[in-house]
mmCIF file of C-alpha atoms in Angstrom:
data_model
loop_
_atom_site.group_PDB
_atom_site.id
_atom_site.type_symbol
_atom_site.label_atom_id
_atom_site.label_comp_id
_atom_site.label_asym_id
_atom_site.label_seq_id
_atom_site.Cartn_x
_atom_site.Cartn_y
_atom_site.Cartn_z
ATOM 1 C CA MET A 1461 116.288 87.298 111.735
ATOM 2 C CA ASN A 1462 117.556 87.989 114.879
ATOM 3 C CA LYS A 1463 117.533 85.094 117.937
ATOM 4 C CA ASN A 1464 114.655 88.051 119.483
ATOM 5 C CA THR A 1465 111.966 87.962 116.461
ATOM 6 C CA LYS A 1466 112.643 84.357 115.737
ATOM 7 C CA ILE A 1467 111.934 83.108 119.391
ATOM 8 C CA ASN A 1468 108.497 85.995 119.422
ATOM 9 C CA ALA A 1469 107.354 84.689 116.097
ATOM 10 C CA LEU A 1470 107.008 80.943 117.302
ATOM 11 C CA LEU A 1471 105.642 82.595 120.624
ATOM 12 C CA LEU A 1472 102.696 83.732 118.281
ATOM 13 C CA LEU A 1473 102.048 80.461 116.879
ATOM 14 C CA VAL A 1474 102.176 78.756 119.496
ATOM 15 C CA VAL A 1475 99.232 81.433 120.496
ATOM 16 C CA ALA A 1476 97.258 81.634 117.189
ATOM 17 C CA ALA A 1477 97.083 77.653 117.220
ATOM 18 C CA LEU A 1478 96.034 77.528 121.152
ATOM 19 C CA ALA A 1479 93.083 80.106 119.855
ATOM 20 C CA VAL A 1480 92.540 78.114 116.528
ATOM 21 C CA LEU A 1481 92.526 74.885 116.512
ATOM 22 C CA PRO A 1482 90.083 74.034 119.697
ATOM 23 C CA LEU A 1483 87.944 75.766 116.847
ATOM 24 C CA ALA A 1484 89.564 74.257 114.047
ATOM 25 C CA LEU A 1485 89.222 70.495 115.959
ATOM 26 C CA GLY A 1486 85.266 71.548 116.148
ATOM 27 C CA LEU A 1487 86.292 70.280 119.975
ATOM 28 C CA GLY A 1488 83.298 70.112 122.097
ATOM 29 C CA ASP A 1489 81.069 70.236 119.334
ATOM 30 C CA ASP A 1490 78.971 66.920 121.572
ATOM 31 C CA GLU A 1491 78.916 69.508 123.739
ATOM 32 C CA LYS A 1492 75.447 72.156 124.359
ATOM 33 C CA GLU A 1493 77.595 74.742 125.414
ATOM 34 C CA PRO A 1494 81.097 73.528 123.718
ATOM 35 C CA PHE A 1495 83.235 75.855 125.498
ATOM 36 C CA ALA A 1496 81.737 77.076 128.703
ATOM 37 C CA GLY A 1497 83.621 78.642 131.680
ATOM 38 C CA ALA A 1498 84.691 76.537 134.755
ATOM 39 C CA ASP A 1499 81.901 77.984 136.812
ATOM 40 C CA ALA A 1500 79.093 76.552 134.756
ATOM 41 C CA GLN A 1501 81.499 72.685 134.325
ATOM 42 C CA ALA A 1502 81.252 73.347 138.539
ATOM 43 C CA GLU A 1503 77.624 74.055 139.205
ATOM 44 C CA THR A 1504 76.805 70.801 136.200
ATOM 45 C CA ALA A 1505 78.426 68.738 138.098
ATOM 46 C CA ILE A 1506 77.683 69.055 141.148
ATOM 47 C CA THR A 1507 73.627 69.423 140.090
ATOM 48 C CA GLU A 1508 74.500 65.908 138.704
ATOM 49 C CA ILE A 1509 76.267 64.753 141.556
ATOM 50 C CA ASP A 1510 74.012 66.142 143.595
ATOM 51 C CA PRO A 1511 70.061 67.409 142.529
ATOM 52 C CA ASP A 1512 69.910 68.721 145.870
ATOM 53 C CA TYR A 1513 72.769 71.080 146.741
ATOM 54 C CA GLU A 1514 72.358 74.688 147.111
ATOM 55 C CA PRO A 1515 74.853 77.122 146.866
ATOM 56 C CA TRP A 1516 76.019 78.765 150.064
ATOM 57 C CA PHE A 1517 75.916 82.043 148.813
ATOM 58 C CA SER A 1518 74.696 83.777 146.165
ATOM 59 C CA PRO A 1519 76.946 86.915 143.462
ATOM 60 C CA LEU A 1520 76.665 90.741 144.804
ATOM 61 C CA TYR A 1521 75.827 91.171 141.051
ATOM 62 C CA GLU A 1522 74.253 89.345 138.068
ATOM 63 C CA PRO A 1523 74.800 90.917 134.970
ATOM 64 C CA PRO A 1524 71.079 91.010 133.004
ATOM 65 C CA SER A 1525 72.567 89.498 130.310
ATOM 66 C CA GLY A 1526 75.675 87.059 129.367
ATOM 67 C CA GLU A 1527 76.478 90.296 126.461
ATOM 68 C CA ILE A 1528 76.747 92.207 129.811
ATOM 69 C CA GLU A 1529 78.700 90.167 131.814
ATOM 70 C CA SER A 1530 80.975 88.967 128.693
ATOM 71 C CA ALA A 1531 81.435 92.786 128.646
ATOM 72 C CA LEU A 1532 82.001 93.262 132.153
ATOM 73 C CA PHE A 1533 84.872 90.118 131.994
ATOM 74 C CA ALA A 1534 86.437 92.262 128.776
ATOM 75 C CA LEU A 1535 86.774 95.241 130.646
ATOM 76 C CA GLN A 1536 88.129 93.366 133.440
ATOM 77 C CA ALA A 1537 91.092 91.591 131.721
ATOM 78 C CA ALA A 1538 91.833 95.039 129.600
ATOM 79 C CA LEU A 1539 92.232 97.261 133.018
ATOM 80 C CA GLY A 1540 94.262 94.333 134.351
ATOM 81 C CA ALA A 1541 96.726 94.008 130.685
ATOM 82 C CA GLY A 1542 96.666 97.819 131.431
ATOM 83 C CA VAL A 1543 97.975 97.346 134.988
ATOM 84 C CA LEU A 1544 100.528 94.756 134.703
ATOM 85 C CA ALA A 1545 102.047 97.017 131.596
ATOM 86 C CA TYR A 1546 102.142 100.193 133.277
ATOM 87 C CA TYR A 1547 104.133 98.229 135.927
ATOM 88 C CA PHE A 1548 106.553 96.717 133.501
ATOM 89 C CA GLY A 1549 106.925 99.250 131.449
ATOM 90 C CA LEU A 1550 108.054 101.302 134.703
ATOM 91 C CA ARG A 1551 109.938 98.595 135.567
ATOM 92 C CA ARG A 1552 111.895 98.971 132.193
ATOM 93 C CA GLY A 1553 112.493 102.756 131.927
ATOM 94 C CA ARG A 1554 113.591 102.957 135.415
ATOM 95 C CA ARG A 1555 116.289 100.499 134.933
ATOM 96 C CA GLN A 1556 117.084 101.998 131.517
ATOM 97 C CA GLY A 1557 117.429 105.433 132.999
ATOM 98 C CA GLU A 1558 119.735 103.764 136.177
ATOM 99 C CA LEU A 1559 122.060 102.571 133.883
ATOM 100 C CA ARG A 1560 121.550 106.272 131.102
ATOM 101 C CA ALA A 1561 122.786 107.190 135.398
ATOM 102 C CA SER A 1562 125.840 104.873 135.396
ATOM 103 C CA ALA A 1563 127.225 105.931 131.410
ATOM 104 C CA GLN A 1564 127.673 108.622 132.909
ATOM 105 C CA GLN A 1565 129.087 108.822 136.026
ATOM 106 C CA ASP A 1566 131.396 106.106 134.600
ATOM 107 C CA GLY A 1567 132.106 107.701 131.161
ATOM 108 C CA GLY A 1568 131.455 111.245 131.943
ATOM 109 C CA ASP A 1569 129.116 112.003 129.088
ATOM 110 C CA ALA A 1570 130.955 110.186 126.725
ATOM 111 C CA GLY A 1571 127.221 109.638 125.256
ATOM 112 C CA GLU A 1572 126.259 113.129 125.114
ATOM 113 C CA PRO A 1573 126.368 115.226 121.910
ATOM 114 C CA ALA A 1574 128.747 118.122 121.652
ATOM 115 C CA ALA A 1575 127.285 121.481 123.646
ATOM 116 C CA ARG A 1576 127.287 123.923 120.426
ATOM 117 C CA GLY A 1577 129.086 127.417 120.973
ATOM 118 C CA ASN A 1578 126.946 130.775 120.441
#
C-alpha cells in the first residue's frame, strides 16, 4: 500500500467516524430535535431570551414541507459539489496538458509511439 492510499483510507475512516459516532453515542437524545440545524437552534435561543422578538425579514420562499426543504438543500449541495469537481478537473487537465506540451517541446516526440510506415 503506497502513502496516498494509506492517507485516503485514513481520511475515509475519519469521515465515517464523524458520521457514525454521534448516532452511536446517542448525542442529542435528550433534545426534542437532536440534530436540528443552526438556524433552528438560533431561533430557539432568541425566543428564550426575548419572547417578543420579531424577525426583520421573512424568507422569499417557504417550502411546504421539511422533505422538500431537505431535497432542495441536497440539490444545492450536489450542484455545488459538481461545480467544484468540474473546476478541479479542469485545472488538473490543463496542468497535465501543459506538462505534456512542455515534455514534447523538450524531448521531441520521445513519448509518442512511432508512426507506422505503409
